[in-house]
XYZ file of C-alpha atoms in Angstrom:
357
model
C -0.871 -29.502 -10.745
C -3.873 -27.736 -9.205
C -2.980 -29.088 -5.757
C 0.586 -27.779 -6.112
C -0.759 -24.429 -7.283
C -3.183 -24.245 -4.349
C -0.391 -25.185 -1.939
C 1.833 -22.405 -3.307
C -0.960 -19.847 -3.104
C -1.836 -20.838 0.465
C 1.626 -21.062 2.002
C 3.612 -18.677 -0.202
C 1.095 -16.044 -1.294
C -1.302 -16.219 1.652
C -4.191 -17.797 -0.218
C -4.229 -15.332 -3.133
C -2.556 -15.289 -6.538
C 0.999 -14.062 -7.089
C -0.265 -11.015 -8.997
C -2.749 -10.149 -6.251
C 0.013 -10.474 -3.655
C 2.154 -8.007 -5.618
C -0.877 -5.730 -5.903
C -1.202 -5.464 -2.104
C 2.516 -5.581 -1.273
C 2.608 -1.839 -0.638
C -0.211 -2.081 1.905
C 1.473 -5.062 3.581
C 4.763 -3.182 3.896
C 3.069 -0.075 5.245
C 1.173 -2.073 7.890
C 4.264 -4.074 8.844
C 6.378 -0.952 9.238
C 3.792 0.688 11.449
C 3.489 -2.445 13.608
C 7.261 -2.846 13.816
C 7.725 0.719 15.045
C 4.893 0.426 17.587
C 5.805 -2.973 19.010
C 9.568 -2.427 19.054
C 8.887 0.761 21.040
C 6.507 -1.066 23.388
C 9.008 -3.897 23.843
C 11.807 -1.417 24.594
C 9.731 0.338 27.252
C 8.698 -2.969 28.833
C 12.272 -4.243 28.889
C 13.513 -0.991 30.419
C 10.901 -1.300 33.196
C 11.944 -4.898 33.874
C 15.613 -3.886 33.879
C 14.815 -1.126 36.382
C 12.807 -3.505 38.577
C 15.675 -5.981 38.584
C 17.519 -3.709 41.038
C 14.682 -4.059 43.548
C 13.401 -7.600 43.013
C 15.417 -10.759 43.556
C 13.052 -12.700 41.274
C 13.954 -10.444 38.346
C 17.588 -9.853 39.296
C 18.820 -13.082 37.702
C 17.547 -11.888 34.292
C 18.787 -8.290 34.587
C 21.333 -8.417 31.789
C 18.988 -10.395 29.559
C 16.488 -7.528 29.815
C 19.210 -4.944 29.279
C 20.750 -6.410 26.113
C 17.355 -7.313 24.662
C 16.258 -3.717 25.272
C 19.289 -2.405 23.363
C 18.497 -4.794 20.520
C 14.842 -3.746 20.226
C 15.866 -0.084 20.371
C 18.257 -0.608 17.464
C 15.433 -2.220 15.483
C 13.188 0.750 16.310
C 15.789 3.251 15.086
C 16.465 1.308 11.890
C 12.744 0.903 11.177
C 12.083 4.628 11.559
C 15.103 5.854 9.611
C 15.772 3.327 6.865
C 12.825 1.008 6.239
C 10.243 3.349 4.682
C 11.608 3.157 1.137
C 13.378 -0.187 1.349
C 11.261 -3.371 1.505
C 14.417 -5.448 2.063
C 15.492 -3.400 5.098
C 11.960 -3.621 6.487
C 11.757 -7.387 6.023
C 15.200 -7.823 7.601
C 14.180 -5.655 10.563
C 10.998 -7.656 11.069
C 12.792 -10.982 11.302
C 15.568 -9.549 13.449
C 12.864 -8.309 15.825
C 11.118 -11.706 15.755
C 14.447 -13.438 16.400
C 15.277 -11.099 19.298
C 11.987 -11.863 21.036
C 12.233 -15.601 20.402
C 15.810 -15.714 21.724
C 14.723 -13.608 24.710
C 11.955 -16.113 25.442
C 14.295 -19.084 25.042
C 16.873 -17.642 27.456
C 14.235 -16.773 30.063
C 12.651 -20.201 29.717
C 15.851 -22.231 29.885
C 19.096 -20.633 31.048
C 17.709 -18.337 33.756
C 15.005 -20.753 34.983
C 16.174 -24.328 34.343
C 13.983 -25.760 37.091
C 10.700 -24.100 36.065
C 8.314 -24.969 33.263
C 8.670 -22.524 30.369
C 6.009 -19.861 29.873
C 7.819 -16.956 28.205
C 8.883 -18.742 25.013
C 5.476 -20.377 24.578
C 3.735 -17.012 24.950
C 6.054 -15.304 22.479
C 5.921 -18.042 19.856
C 2.122 -17.825 19.886
C 1.823 -14.023 19.747
C 4.811 -12.533 17.885
C 4.063 -14.090 14.452
C 0.598 -12.493 14.563
C 2.094 -8.985 14.651
C 3.219 -9.041 11.012
C 1.998 -10.079 7.576
C 4.357 -12.034 5.352
C 4.505 -15.167 3.255
C 3.354 -17.882 5.701
C 6.118 -20.291 4.722
C 8.790 -17.815 5.816
C 7.292 -17.295 9.249
C 6.703 -21.054 9.599
C 10.407 -21.693 8.973
C 11.332 -19.200 11.713
C 8.855 -20.710 14.179
C 10.108 -24.249 13.567
C 13.750 -23.159 13.687
C 13.442 -21.453 17.077
C 11.306 -24.285 18.425
C 14.181 -26.628 17.566
C 16.681 -24.234 19.169
C 14.588 -24.153 22.330
C 14.422 -27.952 22.492
C 18.178 -28.346 21.962
C 19.038 -25.842 24.706
C 16.389 -27.337 27.008
C 17.994 -30.779 26.634
C 21.253 -29.354 28.003
C 20.040 -27.081 30.797
C 16.537 -28.060 31.961
C 16.046 -30.383 34.889
C 14.440 -33.726 34.144
C 11.098 -33.191 35.853
C 10.181 -30.214 33.597
C 12.111 -31.185 30.466
C 9.515 -33.541 28.981
C 6.647 -31.114 29.566
C 8.627 -28.266 28.011
C 9.517 -30.253 24.895
C 5.908 -31.355 24.429
C 4.661 -27.785 24.940
C 7.211 -26.404 22.480
C 6.228 -28.908 19.793
C 2.474 -28.547 20.328
C 2.381 -24.758 20.606
C 4.943 -24.360 17.829
C 2.630 -26.322 15.522
C -0.366 -24.277 16.717
C 1.577 -21.089 16.036
C 2.332 -22.170 12.457
C -1.326 -23.018 11.822
C -2.750 -19.879 13.446
C -0.200 -17.469 11.925
C -0.721 -18.974 8.457
C -4.486 -18.632 8.805
C -4.276 -15.064 10.122
C -1.868 -13.995 7.363
C -4.276 -15.381 4.794
C -7.169 -13.500 6.417
C -5.199 -10.241 6.524
C -4.094 -10.580 2.891
C -7.683 -11.241 1.814
C -8.725 -8.095 3.693
C -5.925 -6.033 2.128
C -6.925 -7.288 -1.322
C -10.589 -6.474 -0.757
C -9.777 -2.978 0.532
C -7.441 -2.270 -2.392
C -9.988 -3.425 -4.957
C -12.711 -1.337 -3.337
C -10.334 1.647 -3.299
C -9.508 1.185 -6.985
C -13.182 0.799 -7.908
C -14.040 3.973 -6.011
C -11.423 6.000 -7.908
C -11.440 4.471 -11.397
C -14.046 5.022 -14.103
C -15.163 1.497 -14.978
C -15.887 2.269 -18.639
C -12.653 3.980 -19.653
C -10.199 2.821 -16.963
C -9.281 6.434 -16.281
C -9.474 8.109 -12.862
C -12.996 9.258 -11.978
C -14.550 12.402 -10.511
C -14.245 11.107 -6.955
C -10.467 10.785 -7.374
C -10.346 14.119 -9.219
C -11.976 16.003 -6.350
C -9.800 14.263 -3.787
C -6.565 15.137 -5.605
C -7.320 18.754 -6.535
C -5.798 20.251 -3.407
C -2.484 18.420 -3.952
C -1.529 19.960 -7.304
C -0.331 23.380 -6.042
C 2.095 21.619 -3.697
C 3.435 19.327 -6.444
C 4.782 22.079 -8.672
C 7.862 24.291 -8.552
C 6.906 26.546 -11.496
C 3.336 26.097 -12.674
C 0.204 23.951 -12.885
C -1.770 23.708 -16.135
C -5.309 22.410 -16.538
C -6.619 20.919 -19.770
C -10.426 20.736 -19.918
C -11.923 18.501 -22.628
C -15.436 17.871 -23.888
C -16.138 15.142 -26.423
C -18.288 16.555 -29.204
C -21.089 14.535 -30.757
C -21.428 11.824 -28.105
C -25.200 12.173 -27.900
C -25.586 12.093 -31.689
C -23.276 9.073 -31.997
C -25.244 7.175 -29.349
C -28.493 7.903 -31.196
C -27.252 7.004 -34.685
C -24.818 4.125 -34.062
C -25.657 2.955 -30.555
C -24.081 3.289 -27.128
C -21.340 0.814 -27.979
C -19.986 3.256 -30.566
C -20.190 6.100 -28.040
C -18.376 4.008 -25.439
C -15.661 3.197 -27.955
C -15.125 6.910 -28.612
C -14.894 7.712 -24.887
C -12.385 4.900 -24.334
C -10.255 6.149 -27.213
C -10.216 9.735 -25.935
C -9.429 8.546 -22.394
C -6.549 6.411 -23.661
C -5.070 9.293 -25.642
C -5.466 11.660 -22.698
C -3.506 9.258 -20.506
C -0.901 8.868 -23.241
C -0.150 12.601 -23.350
C -0.811 13.626 -19.735
C -0.207 10.432 -17.737
C -2.429 8.009 -15.856
C -2.057 9.830 -12.559
C -3.165 13.231 -13.875
C -6.019 12.329 -16.242
C -9.670 12.179 -15.141
C -13.148 11.592 -16.512
C -15.339 13.980 -14.521
C -18.614 13.588 -16.410
C -20.321 11.729 -19.218
C -18.297 13.381 -21.988
C -15.995 15.638 -19.963
C -12.352 14.979 -19.144
C -9.725 16.956 -17.234
C -5.955 16.585 -17.184
C -3.239 18.409 -15.255
C 0.345 19.154 -16.273
C 2.813 20.123 -13.539
C 5.752 22.393 -14.435
C 4.959 22.083 -18.134
C 6.198 24.865 -20.425
C 3.632 26.642 -22.638
C 5.328 25.175 -25.719
C 5.153 21.633 -24.336
C 1.510 22.066 -23.275
C 0.619 23.340 -26.748
C 2.436 20.416 -28.381
C 0.621 17.849 -26.244
C -2.845 19.316 -26.813
C -2.269 19.654 -30.567
C -1.084 16.030 -30.758
C -4.115 14.913 -28.729
C -6.541 16.765 -30.998
C -4.817 15.421 -34.124
C -4.950 11.792 -32.927
C -8.635 12.139 -32.020
C -9.551 13.711 -35.356
C -7.753 10.945 -37.246
C -10.378 8.605 -35.805
C -13.128 10.939 -37.089
C -13.922 12.079 -33.545
C -13.759 15.623 -32.250
C -13.029 17.220 -28.901
C -13.269 20.766 -27.620
C -10.238 21.775 -25.550
C -9.570 24.624 -23.145
C -6.361 25.298 -21.210
C -5.217 27.562 -18.430
C -2.020 27.827 -16.388
C -1.300 29.135 -12.906
C 2.158 30.180 -11.797
C 3.719 28.907 -8.584
C 3.672 32.347 -6.934
C -0.109 32.425 -6.759
C -1.903 29.240 -7.773
C -5.680 29.132 -7.363
C -6.581 25.680 -8.643
C -10.324 26.411 -8.785
C -9.722 29.535 -10.867
C -7.425 27.656 -13.253
C -10.062 24.959 -13.799
C -12.854 27.510 -14.354
C -10.770 29.391 -16.902
C -9.866 26.180 -18.715
C -13.531 25.173 -18.740
C -14.504 28.605 -20.112
C -11.979 28.296 -22.941
C -13.259 24.790 -23.671
C -16.830 26.068 -24.041
C -15.611 28.829 -26.348
C -13.926 26.183 -28.485
C -17.076 24.062 -28.409
C -19.269 26.969 -29.496
C -16.878 27.702 -32.380
C -16.989 24.045 -33.442
C -20.777 23.990 -33.738
C -20.844 27.379 -35.447
C -18.410 26.086 -38.061
C -20.663 23.097 -38.614
C -23.610 25.412 -39.042
C -25.406 24.158 -35.953
C -27.088 26.717 -33.721
C -26.131 25.301 -30.341
C -25.650 27.809 -27.569
C -23.379 26.439 -24.897
C -23.781 27.574 -21.321
C -20.624 28.539 -19.482
């Protein structure tokens, strides 16, 4: 069973688990789309140059219409990739294998039909290089490589002269096998790199204790909030009261449990993407286009849930309207209101604790 599992991971999921492959699928698609656009454009330019040269060179003249129709095909892939593939993984994957097929067929025609008496170079070069341009499940690319190798051999048997036929068939089989091995290895390497980069990215933006977004992510995302709204942006600034005392009396495990609970509730009411832990006991959340009534309902529900666990938080809110949002000012005002709430909390408990604002 382990051997079957390892085989599936290596040839289907590029040497990583199915869940990890899903985790990096967005990065794979983004890289593939970028490569498809670049290389389909490069191929179109190259084919246009060869088509142009065919009017001046007898060596290229015999392949003029091959260059022309291949150029039209790569241009159509380029247009489709730019216009339709960004939000559709299926369209992108289809475009990739159409592009691969176009180049393989181009190489087969140049290596057989147009030059039946010469040993093939074009198809061998393309079958070795084209699979390395994209990242996909290795088994899928291997099927394409083997399929077009077989197509090449079948056509070669009909059109190639005898003194180059054997060498071409041997080359196609040998280099086709090399292409499968190398492309599989390279896809595994690229997927491992994508996975490492994604995990590092997540670790750099997620607070390891609470699982909520951290200060690094908070500071990076601040500038985006004004552009996300159509009416308003609200900031909710939270400080967990009594963390230091809880750590001293019941231990850090109890304090950690409280922080995790508050973080979970903050995400529940304000979403995972807009909730942050920015300090030891400080949290910030943003609400885009949230009405004052809805903001009040969420904060009241948050406070109630926290108090039911015998914890307490100080909360401050502020809202900026779309016409003139200053995100720094909104945060400072929310923080000021939070400190006012915190001061009131300790006064009600009879503790003389002056809080700096």
